[in-house]
């Protein structure tokens, strides 16, 4: 046990030296930090290590990091980021990792780690933590919401967020809260897409007639694509090059039409409608679910 603790403490030396050399903490203060960390390490190595041991360590390191940030601002410490700036945060993540390894079934620990990833702006770590948490607690709808929200809000990846919501619903099909959050995300995407199109000077459907027109255009585009597929490429003798060029243009046009059709589907509420339909199909007898979905829709204002 002593040898293992000594190795962990030795690994902290670059961070501690950097904290002192940059003026964050005095040598006497760092001696206190070393003593506290050593005590925590011995507690972790006990055969019956307790959850509160890990939480106390995390609390201590969190306060230490807050003090470091305060002194950085007060003393106007500048320079390249080094072990002094990253070491405490890395230790907090390391402590969460050890805690969740020992208490895998403790959902509160996983959620606390996710919250810390967000508050510390640990983007890469966040993805790893959410993945591990979902592997262990795939039946918990709140984790799927966290994962999808991270992709949607932080990474601006709507496709990934939608895929996570759909995967979560395969695990938690009857969770009414998850259906509500999925609908909220889709409606928020519509609102943001409309705002972006307004900035770019592109038209948005503003009335029931506009929506109906977009839907007609979507049906016509699908029908035209089916006709082209049935007709197939045509070309006379010696016209292989022209035929090949024509196929390239058709593929490009088809891709463009597919993209436009997807945008029209979102703008006309087709995706949100599918979410509502799926929710009612999954939980057909729930009045509370219908009320929840209506409340979500009521928080948005769309013309038409």
Short mmCIF file of C-alpha atoms in Angstrom, two decimals:
data_model
loop_
_atom_site.label_atom_id
_atom_site.label_comp_id
_atom_site.label_asym_id
_atom_site.label_seq_id
_atom_site.Cartn_x
_atom_site.Cartn_y
_atom_site.Cartn_z
CA UNK A 1 0.00 0.00 0.00
CA UNK A 2 2.74 2.44 0.97
CA UNK A 3 4.63 1.88 -2.28
CA UNK A 4 1.51 2.55 -4.36
CA UNK A 5 0.74 5.74 -2.44
CA UNK A 6 4.37 6.86 -2.85
CA UNK A 7 4.12 6.40 -6.63
CA UNK A 8 0.93 8.46 -6.81
CA UNK A 9 2.47 11.22 -4.69
CA UNK A 10 5.63 11.24 -6.78
CA UNK A 11 3.56 11.76 -9.94
CA UNK A 12 2.28 15.04 -8.42
CA UNK A 13 5.76 16.61 -8.16
CA UNK A 14 5.74 18.46 -11.54
CA UNK A 15 2.37 20.03 -10.69
CA UNK A 16 3.45 21.02 -7.16
CA UNK A 17 6.75 22.51 -8.40
CA UNK A 18 4.87 24.53 -11.04
CA UNK A 19 2.33 25.79 -8.48
CA UNK A 20 5.17 27.07 -6.32
CA UNK A 21 7.36 28.52 -9.09
CA UNK A 22 4.46 30.50 -10.56
CA UNK A 23 3.49 31.88 -7.17
CA UNK A 24 0.10 30.24 -6.71
CA UNK A 25 0.98 28.69 -3.35
CA UNK A 26 3.81 28.96 -0.85
CA UNK A 27 5.95 25.99 0.16
CA UNK A 28 4.24 25.73 3.56
CA UNK A 29 0.81 25.73 1.87
CA UNK A 30 1.93 22.99 -0.51
CA UNK A 31 3.14 20.91 2.42
CA UNK A 32 -0.44 21.00 3.74
CA UNK A 33 -1.75 20.04 0.31
CA UNK A 34 0.65 17.09 0.17
CA UNK A 35 -0.42 15.91 3.63
CA UNK A 36 -4.12 16.09 2.73
CA UNK A 37 -3.61 14.26 -0.56
CA UNK A 38 -1.54 11.57 1.12
CA UNK A 39 -4.27 11.00 3.70
CA UNK A 40 -6.84 10.69 0.92
CA UNK A 41 -4.67 8.18 -0.93
CA UNK A 42 -4.35 5.97 2.13
CA UNK A 43 -8.13 6.13 2.58
CA UNK A 44 -8.64 5.07 -1.04
CA UNK A 45 -6.34 2.08 -0.57
CA UNK A 46 -8.29 0.72 2.37
CA UNK A 47 -10.07 -2.53 1.71
CA UNK A 48 -13.39 -0.87 2.56
CA UNK A 49 -12.93 2.57 0.99
CA UNK A 50 -16.04 4.67 1.40
CA UNK A 51 -17.86 6.85 -1.09
CA UNK A 52 -17.53 9.82 1.25
CA UNK A 53 -13.72 9.52 1.08
CA UNK A 54 -13.83 10.19 -2.65
CA UNK A 55 -16.37 13.00 -2.25
CA UNK A 56 -14.24 14.71 0.41
CA UNK A 57 -11.21 14.52 -1.85
CA UNK A 58 -13.19 16.01 -4.75
CA UNK A 59 -14.49 18.78 -2.50
CA UNK A 60 -10.96 19.58 -1.30
CA UNK A 61 -9.51 19.65 -4.82
CA UNK A 62 -12.43 21.74 -6.12
CA UNK A 63 -11.85 24.39 -3.44
CA UNK A 64 -8.12 24.27 -4.14
CA UNK A 65 -8.77 24.94 -7.84
CA UNK A 66 -11.10 27.83 -6.98
CA UNK A 67 -8.37 29.35 -4.79
CA UNK A 68 -5.80 28.91 -7.58
CA UNK A 69 -8.06 30.71 -10.05
CA UNK A 70 -8.69 33.53 -7.56
CA UNK A 71 -4.97 34.02 -6.98
CA UNK A 72 -4.24 33.89 -10.69
CA UNK A 73 -6.58 36.84 -11.17
CA UNK A 74 -5.54 38.72 -8.02
CA UNK A 75 -1.79 38.30 -8.59
CA UNK A 76 -2.13 38.70 -12.39
CA UNK A 77 -0.20 35.52 -13.05
CA UNK A 78 0.41 35.04 -16.76
CA UNK A 79 2.29 32.65 -19.01
CA UNK A 80 1.78 29.36 -20.79
CA UNK A 81 -0.58 26.78 -19.35
CA UNK A 82 1.32 24.07 -17.56
CA UNK A 83 0.89 21.45 -14.84
CA UNK A 84 -0.13 24.17 -12.37
CA UNK A 85 -3.15 25.11 -14.50
CA UNK A 86 -4.24 21.60 -15.45
CA UNK A 87 -3.08 19.34 -12.62
CA UNK A 88 -5.90 19.93 -10.12
CA UNK A 89 -8.64 19.45 -12.70
CA UNK A 90 -6.98 16.26 -13.92
CA UNK A 91 -6.82 14.97 -10.34
CA UNK A 92 -10.53 15.66 -9.84
CA UNK A 93 -11.33 13.67 -12.97
CA UNK A 94 -8.99 10.90 -11.81
CA UNK A 95 -10.78 10.78 -8.45
CA UNK A 96 -14.20 10.58 -10.13
CA UNK A 97 -12.88 7.78 -12.35
CA UNK A 98 -11.68 5.79 -9.34
CA UNK A 99 -14.93 6.41 -7.48
CA UNK A 100 -17.14 5.26 -10.37
CA UNK A 101 -14.91 2.24 -10.88
CA UNK A 102 -15.53 1.19 -7.28
CA UNK A 103 -19.18 2.27 -7.12
CA UNK A 104 -20.30 1.51 -10.67
CA UNK A 105 -23.99 1.34 -9.82
CA UNK A 106 -24.07 4.75 -8.10
CA UNK A 107 -25.93 6.97 -10.58
CA UNK A 108 -25.41 10.10 -8.47
CA UNK A 109 -21.64 9.77 -8.87
CA UNK A 110 -21.93 9.55 -12.65
CA UNK A 111 -24.25 12.57 -12.79
CA UNK A 112 -21.93 14.56 -10.51
CA UNK A 113 -18.98 13.72 -12.80
CA UNK A 114 -20.97 14.84 -15.84
CA UNK A 115 -21.85 18.12 -14.10
CA UNK A 116 -18.18 18.66 -13.30
CA UNK A 117 -17.20 18.03 -16.93
CA UNK A 118 -19.59 20.78 -17.97
CA UNK A 119 -18.54 23.25 -15.27
CA UNK A 120 -14.83 22.69 -15.96
CA UNK A 121 -15.32 22.83 -19.74
CA UNK A 122 -13.78 19.36 -20.12
CA UNK A 123 -15.10 18.64 -23.62
CA UNK A 124 -13.11 15.51 -24.43
CA UNK A 125 -13.60 14.05 -20.97
CA UNK A 126 -17.34 14.69 -21.18
CA UNK A 127 -17.74 12.42 -24.20
CA UNK A 128 -15.83 9.62 -22.47
CA UNK A 129 -17.79 9.95 -19.23
CA UNK A 130 -21.19 9.95 -20.94
CA UNK A 131 -20.25 6.89 -22.98
CA UNK A 132 -19.16 4.97 -19.87
CA UNK A 133 -22.24 6.08 -17.93
CA UNK A 134 -24.59 4.93 -20.70
CA UNK A 135 -22.87 1.56 -20.89
CA UNK A 136 -23.62 1.08 -17.21
CA UNK A 137 -26.96 2.91 -16.93
CA UNK A 138 -28.56 2.71 -20.37
CA UNK A 139 -31.99 2.48 -18.76
CA UNK A 140 -31.70 5.98 -17.23
CA UNK A 141 -33.42 8.51 -19.48
CA UNK A 142 -31.67 11.50 -17.84
CA UNK A 143 -28.31 10.28 -19.15
CA UNK A 144 -29.59 10.09 -22.72
CA UNK A 145 -30.94 13.64 -22.38
CA UNK A 146 -27.55 14.83 -21.07
CA UNK A 147 -25.72 13.15 -23.95
CA UNK A 148 -28.08 14.51 -26.63
CA UNK A 149 -28.07 18.01 -25.10
CA UNK A 150 -24.28 18.04 -25.12
CA UNK A 151 -24.17 17.16 -28.82
CA UNK A 152 -26.94 19.63 -29.67
CA UNK A 153 -25.85 22.61 -27.57
CA UNK A 154 -22.10 22.27 -27.34
CA UNK A 155 -21.10 20.47 -30.53
CA UNK A 156 -23.99 21.79 -32.69
CA UNK A 157 -24.37 18.26 -34.06
CA UNK A 158 -28.10 17.82 -34.63
CA UNK A 159 -27.73 14.44 -36.32
CA UNK A 160 -25.74 12.99 -33.40
CA UNK A 161 -28.17 14.47 -30.86
CA UNK A 162 -31.15 13.02 -32.73
CA UNK A 163 -29.46 9.62 -32.96
CA UNK A 164 -28.82 9.63 -29.20
CA UNK A 165 -32.44 10.54 -28.46
CA UNK A 166 -33.67 7.74 -30.69
CA UNK A 167 -31.24 5.26 -29.15
CA UNK A 168 -32.37 6.35 -25.69
CA UNK A 169 -36.00 5.78 -26.64
CA UNK A 170 -35.17 2.23 -27.69
CA UNK A 171 -33.99 1.67 -24.11
CA UNK A 172 -36.62 3.82 -22.38
CA UNK A 173 -39.53 3.67 -24.80
CA UNK A 174 -42.19 4.55 -22.26
CA UNK A 175 -40.32 7.37 -20.51
CA UNK A 176 -42.56 10.41 -20.93
CA UNK A 177 -39.85 12.87 -19.89
CA UNK A 178 -37.54 11.63 -22.64
CA UNK A 179 -40.27 12.00 -25.28
CA UNK A 180 -40.89 15.55 -24.07
CA UNK A 181 -37.19 16.47 -24.27
CA UNK A 182 -36.92 14.94 -27.74
CA UNK A 183 -39.84 17.08 -28.94
CA UNK A 184 -38.30 20.16 -27.29
CA UNK A 185 -35.01 19.56 -29.09
CA UNK A 186 -36.70 19.18 -32.49
CA UNK A 187 -38.76 22.36 -32.02
CA UNK A 188 -35.70 24.26 -30.84
CA UNK A 189 -33.90 23.13 -33.97
CA UNK A 190 -36.80 24.44 -36.09
CA UNK A 191 -36.63 27.80 -34.30
CA UNK A 192 -32.86 28.07 -34.82
CA UNK A 193 -33.12 26.99 -38.44
CA UNK A 194 -35.77 29.61 -39.13
CA UNK A 195 -33.66 32.31 -37.47
CA UNK A 196 -30.63 31.31 -39.54
CA UNK A 197 -32.62 31.39 -42.77
CA UNK A 198 -33.92 34.85 -41.90
CA UNK A 199 -30.36 36.09 -41.45
CA UNK A 200 -29.41 34.57 -44.82
CA UNK A 201 -32.48 36.08 -46.52
CA UNK A 202 -34.05 32.71 -47.28
CA UNK A 203 -37.83 32.30 -47.12
CA UNK A 204 -39.56 30.59 -44.21
CA UNK A 205 -43.12 29.23 -44.26
CA UNK A 206 -45.22 31.91 -42.56
CA UNK A 207 -48.74 30.56 -42.92
CA UNK A 208 -50.73 27.39 -43.40
CA UNK A 209 -50.75 28.11 -47.17
CA UNK A 210 -46.94 28.36 -47.20
CA UNK A 211 -46.65 25.08 -45.34
CA UNK A 212 -49.09 23.42 -47.72
CA UNK A 213 -47.10 24.74 -50.68
CA UNK A 214 -43.83 23.40 -49.26
CA UNK A 215 -45.47 20.04 -48.69
CA UNK A 216 -46.73 20.01 -52.29
CA UNK A 217 -43.25 20.84 -53.52
CA UNK A 218 -41.87 18.01 -51.41
CA UNK A 219 -44.37 15.54 -52.89
CA UNK A 220 -43.64 16.78 -56.41
CA UNK A 221 -39.88 16.42 -55.86
CA UNK A 222 -40.36 12.84 -54.66
CA UNK A 223 -42.58 12.05 -57.66
CA UNK A 224 -40.04 13.54 -60.08
CA UNK A 225 -37.28 11.47 -58.49
CA UNK A 226 -39.37 8.30 -58.86
CA UNK A 227 -40.06 9.07 -62.53
CA UNK A 228 -36.37 9.61 -63.25
CA UNK A 229 -35.59 6.33 -61.54
CA UNK A 230 -38.20 4.45 -63.61
CA UNK A 231 -37.11 6.11 -66.84
CA UNK A 232 -33.44 5.33 -66.32
CA UNK A 233 -30.50 6.76 -68.29
CA UNK A 234 -30.98 7.07 -72.04
CA UNK A 235 -28.40 7.56 -74.68
CA UNK A 236 -27.84 6.68 -78.30
CA UNK A 237 -24.96 4.99 -80.01
CA UNK A 238 -21.62 6.62 -79.24
CA UNK A 239 -23.16 8.74 -76.47
CA UNK A 240 -21.52 7.06 -73.42
CA UNK A 241 -19.67 10.21 -72.38
CA UNK A 242 -22.81 12.36 -72.56
CA UNK A 243 -24.73 9.69 -70.70
CA UNK A 244 -22.09 9.58 -67.96
CA UNK A 245 -22.15 13.38 -67.63
CA UNK A 246 -25.94 13.31 -67.47
CA UNK A 247 -25.83 10.75 -64.68
CA UNK A 248 -23.39 12.95 -62.73
CA UNK A 249 -25.70 15.96 -63.00
CA UNK A 250 -28.70 13.85 -62.00
CA UNK A 251 -26.87 12.56 -58.92
CA UNK A 252 -25.94 16.12 -57.93
CA UNK A 253 -29.48 17.32 -58.46
CA UNK A 254 -30.85 14.38 -56.50
CA UNK A 255 -28.53 15.14 -53.58
CA UNK A 256 -29.57 18.80 -53.63
CA UNK A 257 -33.24 17.88 -53.78
CA UNK A 258 -32.80 15.46 -50.89
CA UNK A 259 -31.14 18.17 -48.83
CA UNK A 260 -33.89 20.66 -49.62
CA UNK A 261 -36.54 18.06 -48.85
CA UNK A 262 -34.96 17.45 -45.44
CA UNK A 263 -34.98 21.18 -44.67
CA UNK A 264 -38.60 21.48 -45.79
CA UNK A 265 -39.55 18.51 -43.61
CA UNK A 266 -38.03 20.21 -40.56
CA UNK A 267 -39.52 23.63 -41.32
CA UNK A 268 -43.00 22.25 -41.82
CA UNK A 269 -42.84 20.39 -38.52
CA UNK A 270 -42.79 16.94 -40.10
CA UNK A 271 -40.05 15.66 -37.78
CA UNK A 272 -41.71 17.09 -34.66
CA UNK A 273 -44.99 15.54 -35.81
CA UNK A 274 -43.30 12.15 -36.04
CA UNK A 275 -41.98 12.57 -32.50
CA UNK A 276 -45.48 13.32 -31.19
CA UNK A 277 -46.91 10.38 -33.14
CA UNK A 278 -44.21 8.07 -31.81
CA UNK A 279 -44.79 9.22 -28.24
CA UNK A 280 -48.54 8.61 -28.41
CA UNK A 281 -47.97 5.22 -29.99
CA UNK A 282 -45.49 4.26 -27.26
CA UNK A 283 -47.69 5.42 -24.36
CA UNK A 284 -51.21 5.47 -25.85
CA UNK A 285 -53.22 5.76 -22.63
CA UNK A 286 -51.25 8.53 -20.90
CA UNK A 287 -53.05 11.84 -20.50
CA UNK A 288 -50.01 13.20 -18.65
CA UNK A 289 -47.85 12.59 -21.72
CA UNK A 290 -50.22 14.55 -23.96
CA UNK A 291 -50.26 17.40 -21.46
CA UNK A 292 -46.47 17.37 -21.29
CA UNK A 293 -46.16 17.53 -25.09
CA UNK A 294 -48.67 20.39 -25.25
CA UNK A 295 -46.68 22.33 -22.65
CA UNK A 296 -43.51 21.84 -24.69
CA UNK A 297 -45.20 23.05 -27.87
CA UNK A 298 -46.65 26.00 -25.95
CA UNK A 299 -43.18 27.32 -25.17
CA UNK A 300 -42.55 27.97 -28.87
CA UNK A 301 -44.26 30.44 -31.20
CA UNK A 302 -44.37 29.64 -34.89
CA UNK A 303 -46.49 31.42 -37.53
CA UNK A 304 -49.28 29.66 -39.34
#
